[in-house]
Backbone as CSV, one residue per row, in Angstrom:
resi,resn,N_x,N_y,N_z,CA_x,CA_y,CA_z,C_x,C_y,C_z
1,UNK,88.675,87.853,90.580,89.641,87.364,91.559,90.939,88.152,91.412
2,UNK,91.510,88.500,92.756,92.751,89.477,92.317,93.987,88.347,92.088
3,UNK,94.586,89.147,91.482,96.112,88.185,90.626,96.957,88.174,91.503
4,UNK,97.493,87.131,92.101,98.769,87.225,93.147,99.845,87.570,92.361
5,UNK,100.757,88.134,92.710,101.803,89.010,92.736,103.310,87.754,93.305
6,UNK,104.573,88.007,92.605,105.444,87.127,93.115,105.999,87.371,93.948
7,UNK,105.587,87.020,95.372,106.471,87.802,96.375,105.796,86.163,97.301
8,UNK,107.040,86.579,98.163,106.433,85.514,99.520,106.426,86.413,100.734
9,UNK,105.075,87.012,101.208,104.938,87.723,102.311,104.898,87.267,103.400
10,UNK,104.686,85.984,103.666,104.952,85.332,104.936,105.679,84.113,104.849
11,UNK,106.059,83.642,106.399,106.987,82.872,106.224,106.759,81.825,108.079
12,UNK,107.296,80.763,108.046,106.636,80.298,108.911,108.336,80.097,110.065
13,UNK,108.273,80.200,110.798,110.113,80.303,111.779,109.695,78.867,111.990
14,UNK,110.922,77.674,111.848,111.051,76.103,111.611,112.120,76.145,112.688
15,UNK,113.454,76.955,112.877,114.191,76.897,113.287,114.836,78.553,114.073
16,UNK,114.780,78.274,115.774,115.177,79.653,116.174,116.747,79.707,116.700
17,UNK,117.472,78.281,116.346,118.669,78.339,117.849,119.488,79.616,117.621
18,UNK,119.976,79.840,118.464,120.772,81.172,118.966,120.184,82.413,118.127
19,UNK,118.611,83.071,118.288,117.670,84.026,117.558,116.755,83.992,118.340
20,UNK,117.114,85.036,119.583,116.348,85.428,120.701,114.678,86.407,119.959
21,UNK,114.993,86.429,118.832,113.956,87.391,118.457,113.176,86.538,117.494
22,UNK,112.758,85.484,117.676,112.221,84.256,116.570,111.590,83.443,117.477
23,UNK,110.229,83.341,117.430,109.980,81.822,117.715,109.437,80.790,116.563
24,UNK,109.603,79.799,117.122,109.362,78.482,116.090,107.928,78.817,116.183
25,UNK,107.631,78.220,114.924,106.135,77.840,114.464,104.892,79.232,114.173
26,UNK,105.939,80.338,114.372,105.441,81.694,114.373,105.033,82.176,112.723
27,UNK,104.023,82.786,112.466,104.165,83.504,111.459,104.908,84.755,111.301
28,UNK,105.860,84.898,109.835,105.892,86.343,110.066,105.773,87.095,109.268
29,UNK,106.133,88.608,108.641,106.107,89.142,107.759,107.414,89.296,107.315
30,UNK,107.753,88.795,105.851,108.343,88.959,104.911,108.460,90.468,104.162
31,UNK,109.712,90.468,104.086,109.468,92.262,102.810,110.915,91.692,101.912
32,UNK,110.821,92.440,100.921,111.677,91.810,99.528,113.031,92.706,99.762
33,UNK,113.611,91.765,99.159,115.241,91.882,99.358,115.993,91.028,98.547
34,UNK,115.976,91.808,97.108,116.726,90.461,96.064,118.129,90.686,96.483
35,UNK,118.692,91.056,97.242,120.213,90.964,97.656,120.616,90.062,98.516
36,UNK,119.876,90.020,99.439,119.528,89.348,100.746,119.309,87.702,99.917
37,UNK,118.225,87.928,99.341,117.726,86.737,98.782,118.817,85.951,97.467
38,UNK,119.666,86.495,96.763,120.732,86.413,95.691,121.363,85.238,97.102
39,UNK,122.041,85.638,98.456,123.103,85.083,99.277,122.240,84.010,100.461
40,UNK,121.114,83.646,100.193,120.599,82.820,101.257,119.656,83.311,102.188
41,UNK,119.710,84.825,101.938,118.771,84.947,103.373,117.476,85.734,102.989
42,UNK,116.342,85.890,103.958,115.191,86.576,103.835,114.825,87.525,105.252
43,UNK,114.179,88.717,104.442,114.474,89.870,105.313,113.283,89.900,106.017
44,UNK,113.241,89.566,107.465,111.712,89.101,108.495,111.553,90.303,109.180
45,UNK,110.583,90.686,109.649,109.824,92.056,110.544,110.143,90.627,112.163
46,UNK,110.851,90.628,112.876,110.998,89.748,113.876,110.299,90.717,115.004
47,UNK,110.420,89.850,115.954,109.841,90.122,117.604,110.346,91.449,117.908
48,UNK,111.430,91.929,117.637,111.517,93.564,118.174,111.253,94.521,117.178
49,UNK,110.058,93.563,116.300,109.277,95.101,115.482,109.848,95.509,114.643
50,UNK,111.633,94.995,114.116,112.479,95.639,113.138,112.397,94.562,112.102
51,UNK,112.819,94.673,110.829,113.263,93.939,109.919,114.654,93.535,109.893
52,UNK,114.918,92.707,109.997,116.384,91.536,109.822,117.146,91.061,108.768
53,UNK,117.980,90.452,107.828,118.240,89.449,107.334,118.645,88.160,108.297
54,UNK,117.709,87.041,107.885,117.822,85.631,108.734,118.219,84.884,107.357
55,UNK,118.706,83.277,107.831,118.773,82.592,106.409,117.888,81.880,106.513
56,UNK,117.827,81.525,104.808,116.087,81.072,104.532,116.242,79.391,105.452
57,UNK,116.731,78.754,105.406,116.888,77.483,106.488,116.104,77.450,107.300
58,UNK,115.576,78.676,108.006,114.816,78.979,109.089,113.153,78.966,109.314
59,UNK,113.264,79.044,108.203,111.977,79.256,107.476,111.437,78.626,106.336
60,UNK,109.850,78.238,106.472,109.079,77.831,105.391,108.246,78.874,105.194
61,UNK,108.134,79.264,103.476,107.414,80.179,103.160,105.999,79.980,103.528
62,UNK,104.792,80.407,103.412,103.709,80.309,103.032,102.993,80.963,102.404
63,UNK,102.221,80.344,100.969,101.774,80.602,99.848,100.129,81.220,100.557
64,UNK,99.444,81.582,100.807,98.062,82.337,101.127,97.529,82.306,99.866
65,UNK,96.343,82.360,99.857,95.572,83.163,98.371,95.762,84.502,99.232
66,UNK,95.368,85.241,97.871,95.770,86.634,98.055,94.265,87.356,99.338
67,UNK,93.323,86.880,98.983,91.444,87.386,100.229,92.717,86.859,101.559
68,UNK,93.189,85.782,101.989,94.002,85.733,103.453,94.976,86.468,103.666
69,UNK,95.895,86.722,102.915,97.198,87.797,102.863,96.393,88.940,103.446
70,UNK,94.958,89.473,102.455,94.426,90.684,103.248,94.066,90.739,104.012
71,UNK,93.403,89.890,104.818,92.962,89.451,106.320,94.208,89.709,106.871
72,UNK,94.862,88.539,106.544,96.196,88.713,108.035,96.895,89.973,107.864
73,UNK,96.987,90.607,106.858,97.438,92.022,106.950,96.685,92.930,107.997
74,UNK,95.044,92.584,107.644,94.159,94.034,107.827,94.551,93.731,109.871
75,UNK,94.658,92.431,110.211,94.454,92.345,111.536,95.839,92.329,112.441
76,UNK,96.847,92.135,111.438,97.913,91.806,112.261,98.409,93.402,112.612
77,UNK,99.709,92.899,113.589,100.309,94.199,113.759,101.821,94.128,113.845
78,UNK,102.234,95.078,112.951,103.752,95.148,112.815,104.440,96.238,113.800
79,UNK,105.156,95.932,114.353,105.835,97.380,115.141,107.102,97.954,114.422
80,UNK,107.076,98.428,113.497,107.840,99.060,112.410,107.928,100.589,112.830
Protein backbone atom coordinates (compact mmCIF):
# COMPACT_ATOMS: atom_id res chain seq x y z
CA UNK A 1 0.00 0.00 0.00
CA UNK A 2 1.55 3.39 -0.89
CA UNK A 3 2.27 5.77 2.22
CA UNK A 4 0.33 9.02 2.07
CA UNK A 5 2.41 11.90 2.16
CA UNK A 6 1.37 15.20 4.38
CA UNK A 7 -0.12 17.38 2.10
CA UNK A 8 -3.88 18.20 1.54
CA UNK A 9 -4.35 18.04 -2.29
CA UNK A 10 -7.83 18.72 -2.42
CA UNK A 11 -10.15 20.79 -0.95
CA UNK A 12 -13.87 21.12 -1.12
CA UNK A 13 -15.20 25.37 -1.87
CA UNK A 14 -18.01 25.71 1.37
CA UNK A 15 -18.03 29.31 0.77
CA UNK A 16 -17.75 31.55 -2.66
CA UNK A 17 -19.25 35.24 -1.73
CA UNK A 18 -17.57 37.90 -3.68
CA UNK A 19 -15.05 34.84 -5.69
CA UNK A 20 -16.32 34.88 -9.15
CA UNK A 21 -13.78 32.08 -9.77
CA UNK A 22 -15.12 29.45 -7.00
CA UNK A 23 -18.02 27.50 -6.87
CA UNK A 24 -19.50 25.98 -3.75
CA UNK A 25 -19.42 22.34 -3.32
CA UNK A 26 -16.65 22.09 -6.07
CA UNK A 27 -13.61 20.08 -5.78
CA UNK A 28 -10.32 21.51 -6.19
CA UNK A 29 -6.71 21.21 -6.46
CA UNK A 30 -4.60 22.26 -3.71
CA UNK A 31 -0.61 22.93 -4.16
CA UNK A 32 1.58 23.78 -0.94
CA UNK A 33 2.33 27.04 0.30
CA UNK A 34 3.70 27.10 3.93
CA UNK A 35 3.59 30.95 3.70
CA UNK A 36 0.25 31.23 2.51
CA UNK A 37 -0.66 28.57 4.96
CA UNK A 38 1.63 30.24 8.23
CA UNK A 39 -1.32 33.56 7.53
CA UNK A 40 -4.70 31.68 6.90
CA UNK A 41 -4.83 30.96 3.47
CA UNK A 42 -4.53 27.98 0.88
CA UNK A 43 -3.20 28.20 -2.55
CA UNK A 44 -6.32 26.67 -5.06
CA UNK A 45 -5.81 25.97 -9.03
CA UNK A 46 -9.51 27.98 -9.30
CA UNK A 47 -11.89 28.26 -12.41
CA UNK A 48 -9.47 30.40 -14.54
CA UNK A 49 -6.93 27.54 -14.53
CA UNK A 50 -4.46 29.75 -12.27
CA UNK A 51 -3.46 29.15 -8.74
CA UNK A 52 -4.65 31.75 -6.02
CA UNK A 53 -4.23 32.37 -2.36
CA UNK A 54 -8.03 32.05 -0.86
CA UNK A 55 -8.56 31.77 3.03
CA UNK A 56 -8.88 28.44 4.41
CA UNK A 57 -12.67 29.48 5.78
CA UNK A 58 -13.63 28.64 2.37
CA UNK A 59 -12.82 25.46 2.31
CA UNK A 60 -12.96 21.88 3.68
CA UNK A 61 -10.04 19.80 3.03
CA UNK A 62 -10.46 16.33 1.80
CA UNK A 63 -8.46 13.44 3.07
CA UNK A 64 -8.63 10.64 -0.17
CA UNK A 65 -6.61 7.44 0.27
CA UNK A 66 -3.83 7.90 -1.78
CA UNK A 67 -5.42 4.74 -5.16
CA UNK A 68 -8.34 8.07 -5.34
CA UNK A 69 -5.92 11.06 -5.27
CA UNK A 70 -4.51 8.94 -8.39
CA UNK A 71 -7.68 8.52 -10.08
CA UNK A 72 -8.82 12.05 -9.65
CA UNK A 73 -5.48 13.19 -10.74
CA UNK A 74 -5.12 10.68 -13.76
CA UNK A 75 -8.76 12.07 -14.99
CA UNK A 76 -9.07 15.48 -13.96
CA UNK A 77 -7.91 18.50 -15.76
CA UNK A 78 -6.03 21.48 -14.63
CA UNK A 79 -5.59 24.48 -16.97
CA UNK A 80 -2.23 25.57 -15.62
Amino acid sequence: MAKKQNRAPFAVCVSNEGCDDLQVWKLYRVLPDAAGAAEGYMRVVDESGEDYLYPESRFVVVDFPVAAEEKILAVATFDA
